[in-house]
């Protein structure tokens, strides 16, 4: 397994320049794909919502699943006569007692960049170590050409990375602001010609939004939207869904569609959107201003979104510090896996996005706890009525770390009321559907790509075993031990040692910390 060596590179490039311009290094991790691979004896959670079944043997040829065979019953010896036969060209992974799930889909995965000082390799390996094999990059923050290059390299498995989808920010790269419907349509078509997979919107004039979203759908691309407060008074989630938006991100725009006794959020009178403590503290009061759960208007909005086959991508985790700042700041993985530059970005600042802890109080946390209760009620009921809810992490902000935050999102869906099987379905099949990739990924079925998450523990019993840090138990000697963590992530038929990927990340972090210390102790050197 490749040893990470960043010292020489970092002596030439500053941390921020490295993160901004360096693509991931060529892949030296992972085994395969094999002409024929048999994974033996696993308990299968297939992503469709079906209950677990096992033991099963799964046959993969190159990067496709070709056979799923039940080979016995729990508690009894496996029936050797039912097993797929292995020959000299077959690689066998004997994983009796392990659990196998589809590869996870992160619907909201920024790759980081200058502000966070996060190398692509660092981000990718954190995702892969937690079973994330497909990521939608909303905004293409490192530039469309850069993301498309990384996407191509990932598809050919030149790098250790999830497969990537590039969703540009609306208007990205335009020579001047887009102010007319014709300009919007022209940009949308140009965006497709450049190779983008879709668009992320924030807001614009209604006629521009209508033209852009509907044209984007007409030409076969998909879309996401963060309905920012600057435009939501005249264009909320219902407007977007009617125009053809694929998914709403976070929750902005949904409470506004649920207003009954007002048309604008009850902003404090000295509110300034550029003051992020104003922005996020006031947002914590927003769901209380919406229609009450299960009321006539609440149901009317939900039913229309359901009829439009609209997708909710709530990203619960990214706002969790708002209801419990200490929990998010002191998450146990920060000390080992969070880069110094990323920690600085998280810390209170009037400039860094999501670092708005100027004076975060008990009162604000209480408001946000109620905000979550009402928000989760809508999302859970949307799922109950057949709506599509997906999982996105939005990591790299507000103390949420790549990979780890994705697993926290699964836990928060569970808190909202999802059965663990419903949680896994949102993380796999529903994400694939929202991306238009459900014929290729999202479930473990014959004919689909071999994307798997494999671990020794049952994640349905405790989602915490999916964290890279695992879960805590007591052993027979009354001592606390760590169990779990993903064992193997399989992407496109290539088997990655997930724990080794985490070790690689730790080494990257250690290298960055050493450089930081050297700057402090030897300030006169030309770094």
Short mmCIF file of C-alpha atoms in Angstrom, two decimals:
data_model
loop_
_atom_site.label_atom_id
_atom_site.label_comp_id
_atom_site.label_asym_id
_atom_site.label_seq_id
_atom_site.Cartn_x
_atom_site.Cartn_y
_atom_site.Cartn_z
CA UNK A 1 0.00 0.00 0.00
CA UNK A 2 1.35 3.38 -0.98
CA UNK A 3 2.96 5.48 1.74
CA UNK A 4 1.87 9.10 1.67
CA UNK A 5 4.78 11.51 1.29
CA UNK A 6 3.81 15.15 1.22
CA UNK A 7 6.89 16.77 2.70
CA UNK A 8 8.65 17.48 -0.57
CA UNK A 9 5.49 18.64 -2.27
CA UNK A 10 4.56 20.91 0.63
CA UNK A 11 8.01 22.47 0.62
CA UNK A 12 7.26 23.76 -2.86
CA UNK A 13 3.55 24.55 -2.62
CA UNK A 14 1.84 26.37 0.22
CA UNK A 15 -1.03 24.50 1.89
CA UNK A 16 -3.64 26.60 0.16
CA UNK A 17 -2.05 26.50 -3.28
CA UNK A 18 -1.67 22.75 -2.99
CA UNK A 19 -5.34 22.34 -2.19
CA UNK A 20 -6.39 24.65 -4.96
CA UNK A 21 -4.47 23.27 -7.89
CA UNK A 22 -3.27 19.74 -7.17
CA UNK A 23 -5.43 16.90 -8.50
CA UNK A 24 -5.42 13.57 -6.67
CA UNK A 25 -2.29 11.48 -7.26
CA UNK A 26 -2.45 8.37 -9.42
CA UNK A 27 -4.02 5.41 -7.67
CA UNK A 28 -1.74 3.03 -5.83
CA UNK A 29 -4.46 1.57 -3.58
CA UNK A 30 -7.05 -1.12 -4.17
CA UNK A 31 -6.96 -4.58 -5.69
CA UNK A 32 -8.75 -5.49 -8.87
CA UNK A 33 -10.89 -5.38 -10.79
CA UNK A 34 -10.64 -9.12 -11.22
CA UNK A 35 -11.67 -11.21 -14.17
CA UNK A 36 -13.86 -13.00 -11.65
CA UNK A 37 -14.38 -12.24 -7.97
CA UNK A 38 -16.49 -14.24 -5.51
CA UNK A 39 -17.43 -12.66 -2.18
CA UNK A 40 -18.51 -15.55 0.01
CA UNK A 41 -20.85 -15.89 2.95
CA UNK A 42 -22.06 -12.32 3.49
CA UNK A 43 -25.38 -11.07 4.81
CA UNK A 44 -26.82 -8.87 2.07
CA UNK A 45 -28.66 -5.58 2.62
CA UNK A 46 -29.48 -4.78 -1.00
CA UNK A 47 -30.63 -1.15 -0.73
CA UNK A 48 -34.18 -1.66 -2.00
CA UNK A 49 -35.71 -1.73 1.46
CA UNK A 50 -35.73 -5.51 1.54
CA UNK A 51 -34.66 -7.10 4.84
CA UNK A 52 -31.22 -8.69 5.14
CA UNK A 53 -30.66 -12.14 3.67
CA UNK A 54 -27.72 -14.46 4.11
CA UNK A 55 -25.43 -16.14 3.81
CA UNK A 56 -25.05 -15.32 0.13
CA UNK A 57 -22.19 -15.55 -2.35
CA UNK A 58 -21.84 -12.68 -4.83
CA UNK A 59 -20.03 -13.10 -8.14
CA UNK A 60 -18.44 -10.09 -9.84
CA UNK A 61 -16.89 -10.24 -13.31
CA UNK A 62 -14.65 -7.23 -13.96
CA UNK A 63 -16.89 -4.51 -12.52
CA UNK A 64 -20.37 -6.08 -12.88
CA UNK A 65 -22.43 -8.25 -10.57
CA UNK A 66 -23.24 -11.46 -12.43
CA UNK A 67 -24.72 -13.70 -9.74
CA UNK A 68 -26.17 -13.51 -6.23
CA UNK A 69 -26.58 -16.97 -4.71
CA UNK A 70 -28.12 -17.91 -1.37
CA UNK A 71 -25.88 -20.61 0.08
CA UNK A 72 -27.48 -21.66 3.36
CA UNK A 73 -29.18 -20.68 6.58
CA UNK A 74 -28.00 -18.75 9.65
CA UNK A 75 -26.56 -21.06 12.29
CA UNK A 76 -26.02 -23.98 9.93
CA UNK A 77 -22.99 -24.96 7.84
CA UNK A 78 -22.96 -23.39 4.39
CA UNK A 79 -24.12 -25.71 1.62
CA UNK A 80 -20.99 -26.12 -0.49
CA UNK A 81 -22.99 -27.65 -3.33
CA UNK A 82 -24.92 -24.41 -3.83
CA UNK A 83 -21.86 -22.18 -4.02
CA UNK A 84 -20.58 -20.71 -7.28
CA UNK A 85 -17.46 -22.61 -8.29
CA UNK A 86 -14.07 -20.94 -8.30
CA UNK A 87 -11.37 -21.71 -10.84
CA UNK A 88 -7.77 -20.57 -11.19
CA UNK A 89 -8.92 -17.23 -12.61
CA UNK A 90 -11.21 -16.50 -9.66
CA UNK A 91 -10.26 -14.35 -6.69
CA UNK A 92 -12.16 -15.33 -3.53
CA UNK A 93 -12.93 -13.16 -0.52
CA UNK A 94 -14.17 -15.41 2.29
CA UNK A 95 -16.23 -13.02 4.41
CA UNK A 96 -18.62 -15.28 6.24
CA UNK A 97 -20.47 -13.29 8.90
CA UNK A 98 -19.81 -9.91 7.29
CA UNK A 99 -22.50 -7.48 6.06
CA UNK A 100 -22.56 -6.14 2.50
CA UNK A 101 -24.46 -3.04 1.35
CA UNK A 102 -24.51 -1.01 -1.88
CA UNK A 103 -21.95 1.76 -2.16
CA UNK A 104 -23.20 4.98 -0.60
CA UNK A 105 -24.24 8.04 -2.64
CA UNK A 106 -23.40 11.48 -1.23
CA UNK A 107 -25.75 13.91 -2.92
CA UNK A 108 -24.02 17.01 -1.59
CA UNK A 109 -20.26 16.59 -1.54
CA UNK A 110 -17.97 19.59 -1.97
CA UNK A 111 -14.37 18.59 -2.64
CA UNK A 112 -13.01 21.56 -0.69
CA UNK A 113 -10.38 23.95 -1.91
CA UNK A 114 -8.46 27.08 -1.07
CA UNK A 115 -10.45 28.21 1.95
CA UNK A 116 -10.28 24.87 3.72
CA UNK A 117 -6.79 23.90 2.53
CA UNK A 118 -7.99 20.36 1.75
CA UNK A 119 -6.11 18.30 -0.87
CA UNK A 120 -8.38 16.25 -3.09
CA UNK A 121 -6.69 13.03 -1.99
CA UNK A 122 -7.59 13.78 1.63
CA UNK A 123 -11.26 14.36 0.80
CA UNK A 124 -11.60 11.36 -1.50
CA UNK A 125 -10.03 8.93 0.94
CA UNK A 126 -12.23 10.09 3.80
CA UNK A 127 -15.27 9.49 1.61
CA UNK A 128 -14.08 6.10 0.38
CA UNK A 129 -13.11 4.99 3.89
CA UNK A 130 -16.76 5.45 4.86
CA UNK A 131 -18.20 3.56 1.90
CA UNK A 132 -19.08 6.57 -0.27
CA UNK A 133 -18.58 5.50 -3.89
CA UNK A 134 -20.56 8.20 -5.75
CA UNK A 135 -20.60 11.95 -5.06
CA UNK A 136 -22.51 14.83 -6.60
CA UNK A 137 -20.30 17.93 -6.39
CA UNK A 138 -22.69 20.89 -6.19
CA UNK A 139 -21.14 24.11 -7.47
CA UNK A 140 -17.96 22.58 -8.97
CA UNK A 141 -16.08 24.79 -6.53
CA UNK A 142 -12.64 24.02 -7.94
CA UNK A 143 -13.78 24.92 -11.44
CA UNK A 144 -15.70 22.83 -13.97
CA UNK A 145 -12.62 21.81 -15.97
CA UNK A 146 -10.87 20.61 -12.80
CA UNK A 147 -13.86 18.57 -11.63
CA UNK A 148 -14.43 17.08 -15.08
CA UNK A 149 -10.79 16.04 -15.21
CA UNK A 150 -11.07 14.35 -11.81
CA UNK A 151 -14.36 12.77 -12.86
CA UNK A 152 -12.69 11.25 -15.94
CA UNK A 153 -9.76 9.95 -13.93
CA UNK A 154 -12.10 8.44 -11.35
CA UNK A 155 -14.21 6.73 -14.01
CA UNK A 156 -11.08 5.08 -15.38
CA UNK A 157 -9.93 4.35 -11.81
CA UNK A 158 -6.68 6.25 -12.26
CA UNK A 159 -7.25 7.79 -8.81
CA UNK A 160 -8.62 6.56 -5.50
CA UNK A 161 -11.90 8.44 -5.49
CA UNK A 162 -15.64 8.04 -5.69
CA UNK A 163 -17.20 8.55 -9.11
CA UNK A 164 -17.96 12.25 -9.40
CA UNK A 165 -20.78 14.25 -10.93
CA UNK A 166 -20.15 17.93 -11.66
CA UNK A 167 -23.05 20.30 -11.01
CA UNK A 168 -21.98 23.86 -11.82
CA UNK A 169 -23.37 26.89 -10.03
CA UNK A 170 -25.88 28.67 -12.23
CA UNK A 171 -24.06 31.38 -14.18
CA UNK A 172 -20.60 29.98 -13.39
CA UNK A 173 -18.15 31.16 -16.04
CA UNK A 174 -20.59 33.62 -17.63
CA UNK A 175 -18.99 36.83 -18.90
CA UNK A 176 -21.73 38.96 -17.32
CA UNK A 177 -24.69 38.44 -14.96
CA UNK A 178 -27.61 36.53 -16.41
CA UNK A 179 -30.65 38.80 -16.31
CA UNK A 180 -32.99 37.52 -19.05
CA UNK A 181 -34.69 34.25 -19.92
CA UNK A 182 -32.86 34.05 -23.24
CA UNK A 183 -29.50 34.47 -21.54
CA UNK A 184 -30.46 31.79 -19.03
CA UNK A 185 -31.34 29.27 -21.73
CA UNK A 186 -28.18 30.01 -23.67
CA UNK A 187 -26.01 29.49 -20.57
CA UNK A 188 -27.80 26.23 -19.69
CA UNK A 189 -27.12 24.80 -23.14
CA UNK A 190 -23.51 25.97 -23.05
CA UNK A 191 -23.14 24.32 -19.64
CA UNK A 192 -24.24 20.99 -21.08
CA UNK A 193 -21.90 21.39 -24.05
CA UNK A 194 -18.99 21.83 -21.63
CA UNK A 195 -19.77 18.45 -20.08
CA UNK A 196 -21.49 19.38 -16.81
CA UNK A 197 -23.86 16.82 -15.32
CA UNK A 198 -26.27 19.38 -13.96
CA UNK A 199 -26.71 22.73 -12.25
CA UNK A 200 -26.91 23.98 -8.69
CA UNK A 201 -29.10 27.06 -8.31
CA UNK A 202 -29.18 29.63 -5.52
CA UNK A 203 -31.66 32.19 -6.83
CA UNK A 204 -32.41 34.76 -9.50
CA UNK A 205 -35.36 36.68 -10.92
CA UNK A 206 -38.41 34.41 -11.37
CA UNK A 207 -38.37 34.62 -15.17
CA UNK A 208 -34.69 33.65 -15.20
CA UNK A 209 -35.25 30.76 -12.79
CA UNK A 210 -38.23 29.47 -14.78
CA UNK A 211 -36.31 29.57 -18.05
CA UNK A 212 -33.14 28.02 -16.67
CA UNK A 213 -34.68 25.14 -14.72
CA UNK A 214 -37.18 24.17 -17.41
CA UNK A 215 -34.56 24.35 -20.18
CA UNK A 216 -32.12 22.32 -18.12
CA UNK A 217 -34.74 19.61 -17.69
CA UNK A 218 -35.71 19.73 -21.37
CA UNK A 219 -32.14 19.01 -22.49
CA UNK A 220 -31.85 16.07 -20.09
CA UNK A 221 -29.77 17.44 -17.21
CA UNK A 222 -30.69 17.39 -13.53
CA UNK A 223 -30.58 20.11 -10.95
CA UNK A 224 -30.33 21.03 -7.28
CA UNK A 225 -31.07 24.24 -5.43
CA UNK A 226 -30.16 26.00 -2.22
CA UNK A 227 -33.00 28.53 -2.05
CA UNK A 228 -31.03 31.39 -0.52
CA UNK A 229 -32.85 34.00 1.56
CA UNK A 230 -31.98 36.77 -0.89
CA UNK A 231 -34.43 35.39 -3.46
CA UNK A 232 -36.75 33.03 -1.61
CA UNK A 233 -39.49 35.63 -1.03
CA UNK A 234 -40.29 35.51 -4.73
CA UNK A 235 -39.15 31.97 -5.61
CA UNK A 236 -39.63 29.15 -3.12
CA UNK A 237 -39.51 25.36 -3.35
CA UNK A 238 -42.92 25.05 -4.96
CA UNK A 239 -41.90 27.36 -7.80
CA UNK A 240 -38.75 25.31 -8.37
CA UNK A 241 -40.52 21.96 -8.28
CA UNK A 242 -43.13 23.16 -10.76
CA UNK A 243 -40.39 24.37 -13.10
CA UNK A 244 -38.69 20.95 -13.03
CA UNK A 245 -36.03 21.11 -10.30
CA UNK A 246 -34.73 17.67 -9.33
CA UNK A 247 -33.87 18.24 -5.67
CA UNK A 248 -33.93 20.88 -2.98
CA UNK A 249 -30.85 21.09 -0.76
CA UNK A 250 -31.03 21.73 2.97
CA UNK A 251 -34.44 23.17 3.84
CA UNK A 252 -34.42 26.79 2.67
CA UNK A 253 -37.46 27.59 0.58
CA UNK A 254 -39.65 24.90 2.11
CA UNK A 255 -40.85 26.75 5.24
CA UNK A 256 -41.48 29.77 3.01
CA UNK A 257 -43.75 27.64 0.81
CA UNK A 258 -45.58 26.67 4.01
CA UNK A 259 -46.27 30.24 5.18
CA UNK A 260 -49.94 30.99 5.91
CA UNK A 261 -49.99 34.29 7.83
CA UNK A 262 -47.04 36.01 6.19
CA UNK A 263 -45.11 36.09 2.92
CA UNK A 264 -41.66 37.01 4.25
CA UNK A 265 -39.63 35.54 7.09
CA UNK A 266 -39.89 37.56 10.30
CA UNK A 267 -36.37 38.96 10.05
CA UNK A 268 -34.89 40.98 12.93
CA UNK A 269 -34.94 44.60 11.86
CA UNK A 270 -31.16 45.00 11.92
CA UNK A 271 -30.67 41.79 9.87
CA UNK A 272 -27.79 41.68 7.42
CA UNK A 273 -27.37 38.60 5.22
CA UNK A 274 -23.60 39.06 5.18
CA UNK A 275 -23.58 38.71 8.96
CA UNK A 276 -23.76 34.92 9.19
CA UNK A 277 -24.75 34.89 12.85
CA UNK A 278 -27.84 36.87 11.81
CA UNK A 279 -28.42 34.52 8.92
CA UNK A 280 -28.20 31.25 10.83
CA UNK A 281 -29.68 32.41 14.13
CA UNK A 282 -32.75 33.82 12.41
CA UNK A 283 -33.04 30.64 10.32
CA UNK A 284 -33.48 28.75 13.57
CA UNK A 285 -36.84 30.48 14.03
CA UNK A 286 -38.13 29.78 10.54
CA UNK A 287 -39.99 26.47 10.86
CA UNK A 288 -42.08 27.91 13.73
CA UNK A 289 -43.37 30.49 11.23
CA UNK A 290 -44.61 27.80 8.82
CA UNK A 291 -47.93 25.97 8.80
CA UNK A 292 -48.32 23.44 11.59
CA UNK A 293 -47.59 19.78 10.81
CA UNK A 294 -50.50 17.93 9.21
CA UNK A 295 -52.53 21.12 8.78
CA UNK A 296 -54.42 21.70 5.53
CA UNK A 297 -51.77 23.93 3.95
CA UNK A 298 -48.90 21.73 5.20
CA UNK A 299 -50.53 18.71 3.56
CA UNK A 300 -51.31 20.64 0.38
CA UNK A 301 -47.68 21.63 -0.15
CA UNK A 302 -46.42 18.14 0.62
CA UNK A 303 -48.89 16.48 -1.72
CA UNK A 304 -47.96 18.76 -4.61
CA UNK A 305 -44.26 18.04 -4.14
CA UNK A 306 -45.03 14.32 -4.08
CA UNK A 307 -47.04 14.57 -7.30
CA UNK A 308 -44.08 16.32 -8.95
CA UNK A 309 -41.73 13.44 -7.94
CA UNK A 310 -39.58 15.98 -6.13
CA UNK A 311 -36.52 14.95 -4.12
CA UNK A 312 -35.59 16.23 -0.66
CA UNK A 313 -31.88 16.25 0.19
CA UNK A 314 -32.00 17.59 3.75
CA UNK A 315 -28.31 17.53 4.81
CA UNK A 316 -29.39 17.50 8.48
CA UNK A 317 -25.82 17.08 9.71
CA UNK A 318 -24.44 20.34 8.35
CA UNK A 319 -26.59 22.41 10.73
CA UNK A 320 -26.22 20.22 13.79
CA UNK A 321 -23.73 22.55 15.47
CA UNK A 322 -26.56 25.07 15.61
CA UNK A 323 -28.41 22.91 18.13
CA UNK A 324 -25.34 21.57 19.96
CA UNK A 325 -22.16 23.47 19.20
CA UNK A 326 -20.00 21.60 21.71
CA UNK A 327 -20.92 18.20 20.26
CA UNK A 328 -19.89 19.24 16.76
CA UNK A 329 -16.69 20.97 17.88
CA UNK A 330 -15.48 18.07 20.01
CA UNK A 331 -16.36 15.14 17.75
CA UNK A 332 -13.79 12.45 18.51
CA UNK A 333 -12.39 12.26 14.99
CA UNK A 334 -11.24 15.88 14.79
CA UNK A 335 -7.98 15.39 16.67
CA UNK A 336 -6.77 12.65 14.32
CA UNK A 337 -8.37 13.40 10.96
CA UNK A 338 -9.09 17.14 10.71
CA UNK A 339 -6.42 19.20 8.95
CA UNK A 340 -5.06 22.26 10.80
CA UNK A 341 -6.13 24.49 7.91
CA UNK A 342 -9.64 23.06 8.01
CA UNK A 343 -9.81 23.58 11.77
CA UNK A 344 -8.88 27.23 11.29
CA UNK A 345 -11.62 27.56 8.67
CA UNK A 346 -14.18 26.13 11.11
CA UNK A 347 -13.18 28.49 13.92
CA UNK A 348 -15.16 31.69 14.65
CA UNK A 349 -14.67 34.21 11.88
CA UNK A 350 -16.69 36.97 10.27
CA UNK A 351 -15.36 35.94 6.87
CA UNK A 352 -15.22 32.13 6.52
CA UNK A 353 -18.55 30.64 5.47
CA UNK A 354 -20.20 28.68 8.29
CA UNK A 355 -17.89 30.05 11.00
CA UNK A 356 -20.44 32.34 12.59
CA UNK A 357 -19.86 31.61 16.28
CA UNK A 358 -19.65 35.26 17.33
CA UNK A 359 -21.84 34.68 20.40
CA UNK A 360 -23.78 31.43 20.01
CA UNK A 361 -26.09 31.05 22.99
CA UNK A 362 -28.22 28.49 24.77
CA UNK A 363 -31.27 30.34 23.45
CA UNK A 364 -30.19 29.88 19.84
CA UNK A 365 -29.53 26.17 20.40
CA UNK A 366 -33.01 25.73 21.89
CA UNK A 367 -34.60 27.42 18.89
CA UNK A 368 -32.66 25.17 16.55
CA UNK A 369 -33.72 22.04 18.44
CA UNK A 370 -37.34 22.99 17.81
CA UNK A 371 -36.44 23.83 14.21
CA UNK A 372 -35.11 20.29 13.78
CA UNK A 373 -38.22 18.74 15.32
CA UNK A 374 -40.52 20.46 12.84
CA UNK A 375 -38.16 19.96 9.89
CA UNK A 376 -37.72 16.27 10.65
CA UNK A 377 -41.47 15.83 10.97
CA UNK A 378 -41.95 17.05 7.40
CA UNK A 379 -39.11 14.96 5.98
CA UNK A 380 -40.22 11.77 7.73
CA UNK A 381 -43.83 12.17 6.63
CA UNK A 382 -42.67 12.90 3.08
CA UNK A 383 -40.89 9.56 3.14
CA UNK A 384 -43.93 7.86 4.65
CA UNK A 385 -46.10 9.06 1.76
CA UNK A 386 -43.69 7.67 -0.82
CA UNK A 387 -41.45 10.69 -1.36
CA UNK A 388 -37.78 10.41 -2.21
CA UNK A 389 -35.40 11.54 0.52
CA UNK A 390 -31.66 11.27 -0.12
CA UNK A 391 -28.47 11.68 1.91
CA UNK A 392 -26.04 14.53 1.44
CA UNK A 393 -23.33 15.71 3.79
CA UNK A 394 -22.15 19.19 2.64
CA UNK A 395 -18.91 18.58 4.54
CA UNK A 396 -16.02 20.98 4.97
CA UNK A 397 -18.10 23.55 6.85
CA UNK A 398 -19.51 24.04 10.37
CA UNK A 399 -17.29 21.38 12.00
CA UNK A 400 -18.51 18.59 9.70
CA UNK A 401 -15.73 16.38 8.34
CA UNK A 402 -15.84 14.48 5.05
CA UNK A 403 -16.95 10.85 5.42
CA UNK A 404 -17.68 11.08 9.13
CA UNK A 405 -20.41 13.64 8.51
CA UNK A 406 -22.03 11.35 5.94
CA UNK A 407 -22.49 8.66 8.59
CA UNK A 408 -23.85 11.29 10.96
CA UNK A 409 -26.43 12.12 8.28
CA UNK A 410 -27.59 8.51 8.39
CA UNK A 411 -28.00 8.76 12.16
CA UNK A 412 -30.03 11.94 11.81
CA UNK A 413 -32.38 10.31 9.30
CA UNK A 414 -32.86 7.63 11.93
CA UNK A 415 -33.63 10.34 14.49
CA UNK A 416 -36.19 11.80 12.09
CA UNK A 417 -38.10 8.49 12.21
CA UNK A 418 -36.64 6.42 9.37
CA UNK A 419 -36.27 2.67 9.96
CA UNK A 420 -32.60 1.70 9.47
CA UNK A 421 -33.55 -0.03 6.21
CA UNK A 422 -35.19 3.21 5.06
CA UNK A 423 -31.99 5.04 5.99
CA UNK A 424 -29.89 2.69 3.85
CA UNK A 425 -32.36 3.02 0.96
CA UNK A 426 -32.01 6.82 1.09
CA UNK A 427 -28.22 6.45 1.08
CA UNK A 428 -28.20 4.12 -1.91
CA UNK A 429 -31.19 3.48 -4.18
CA UNK A 430 -32.85 6.87 -3.76
CA UNK A 431 -29.60 8.72 -4.37
CA UNK A 432 -29.03 6.73 -7.55
CA UNK A 433 -32.58 7.51 -8.71
CA UNK A 434 -32.16 11.23 -8.10
CA UNK A 435 -28.96 11.19 -10.17
CA UNK A 436 -30.57 9.19 -12.97
CA UNK A 437 -28.06 6.39 -12.36
CA UNK A 438 -30.35 3.73 -10.86
CA UNK A 439 -29.75 1.32 -13.74
CA UNK A 440 -26.06 1.26 -12.84
CA UNK A 441 -25.71 1.81 -9.08
CA UNK A 442 -27.71 2.12 -5.87
CA UNK A 443 -28.72 -1.49 -5.23
CA UNK A 444 -26.98 -4.85 -5.20
CA UNK A 445 -28.55 -6.56 -8.21
CA UNK A 446 -27.30 -8.67 -11.08
CA UNK A 447 -26.14 -6.49 -13.95
CA UNK A 448 -25.24 -3.47 -11.86
CA UNK A 449 -21.81 -2.08 -11.09
CA UNK A 450 -19.95 -3.69 -8.21
CA UNK A 451 -20.09 -0.91 -5.62
CA UNK A 452 -20.21 -2.31 -2.08
CA UNK A 453 -19.75 -1.37 1.56
CA UNK A 454 -18.53 -4.36 3.60
CA UNK A 455 -18.16 -4.49 7.38
CA UNK A 456 -18.07 -7.02 10.18
CA UNK A 457 -20.87 -5.49 12.26
CA UNK A 458 -24.59 -5.17 11.54
CA UNK A 459 -25.17 -1.49 10.71
CA UNK A 460 -28.93 -1.85 11.16
CA UNK A 461 -28.41 -2.55 14.84
CA UNK A 462 -26.05 0.38 15.29
CA UNK A 463 -25.29 2.88 12.54
CA UNK A 464 -22.27 4.03 14.55
CA UNK A 465 -20.31 0.99 13.38
CA UNK A 466 -20.05 2.73 10.00
CA UNK A 467 -17.88 5.52 11.43
CA UNK A 468 -14.19 5.22 10.76
CA UNK A 469 -13.70 5.45 14.52
CA UNK A 470 -16.20 2.62 15.03
CA UNK A 471 -18.37 2.15 18.10
CA UNK A 472 -17.48 1.46 21.75
CA UNK A 473 -18.30 -1.78 23.54
CA UNK A 474 -17.14 -3.61 26.66
CA UNK A 475 -15.21 -6.86 26.18
CA UNK A 476 -15.21 -10.00 28.34
CA UNK A 477 -12.50 -8.42 30.53
CA UNK A 478 -14.71 -5.39 31.28
CA UNK A 479 -12.52 -3.19 29.08
CA UNK A 480 -13.82 -0.71 26.49
CA UNK A 481 -13.00 -1.69 22.91
CA UNK A 482 -13.66 -0.29 19.45
CA UNK A 483 -15.65 -2.32 16.97
CA UNK A 484 -16.69 -1.66 13.42
CA UNK A 485 -15.60 0.76 10.81
CA UNK A 486 -15.98 -0.15 7.15
CA UNK A 487 -13.64 -3.03 6.31
CA UNK A 488 -13.74 -2.91 2.51
CA UNK A 489 -15.12 -0.36 0.11
CA UNK A 490 -15.60 -1.81 -3.36
CA UNK A 491 -15.95 0.68 -6.20
CA UNK A 492 -16.25 -0.46 -9.80
CA UNK A 493 -15.05 -3.94 -8.84
CA UNK A 494 -11.88 -2.66 -7.12
CA UNK A 495 -11.50 -3.71 -3.48
CA UNK A 496 -10.13 -1.01 -1.16
CA UNK A 497 -9.00 -1.58 2.42
CA UNK A 498 -11.05 1.13 4.14
CA UNK A 499 -8.97 1.14 7.30
CA UNK A 500 -5.79 1.61 5.28
CA UNK A 501 -7.40 4.60 3.55
CA UNK A 502 -8.02 6.11 6.98
CA UNK A 503 -4.39 5.44 7.90
CA UNK A 504 -3.40 7.30 4.74
CA UNK A 505 -5.56 10.24 5.80
CA UNK A 506 -3.95 10.27 9.23
CA UNK A 507 -0.54 10.45 7.60
CA UNK A 508 -1.65 13.37 5.44
CA UNK A 509 -2.87 15.17 8.57
CA UNK A 510 0.36 14.38 10.43
CA UNK A 511 2.39 15.79 7.54
CA UNK A 512 0.37 19.01 7.61
CA UNK A 513 0.70 19.29 11.39
CA UNK A 514 4.47 18.81 11.15
CA UNK A 515 4.69 21.57 8.58
CA UNK A 516 2.60 23.87 10.75
CA UNK A 517 4.90 23.21 13.71
CA UNK A 518 7.96 23.83 11.59
CA UNK A 519 6.58 27.19 10.51
CA UNK A 520 6.14 28.14 14.15
CA UNK A 521 9.51 26.91 15.38
CA UNK A 522 11.51 28.01 12.32
CA UNK A 523 9.74 31.16 11.10
CA UNK A 524 12.79 32.47 9.26
CA UNK A 525 12.83 29.69 6.66
CA UNK A 526 11.48 30.38 3.20
CA UNK A 527 8.50 28.02 3.13
#
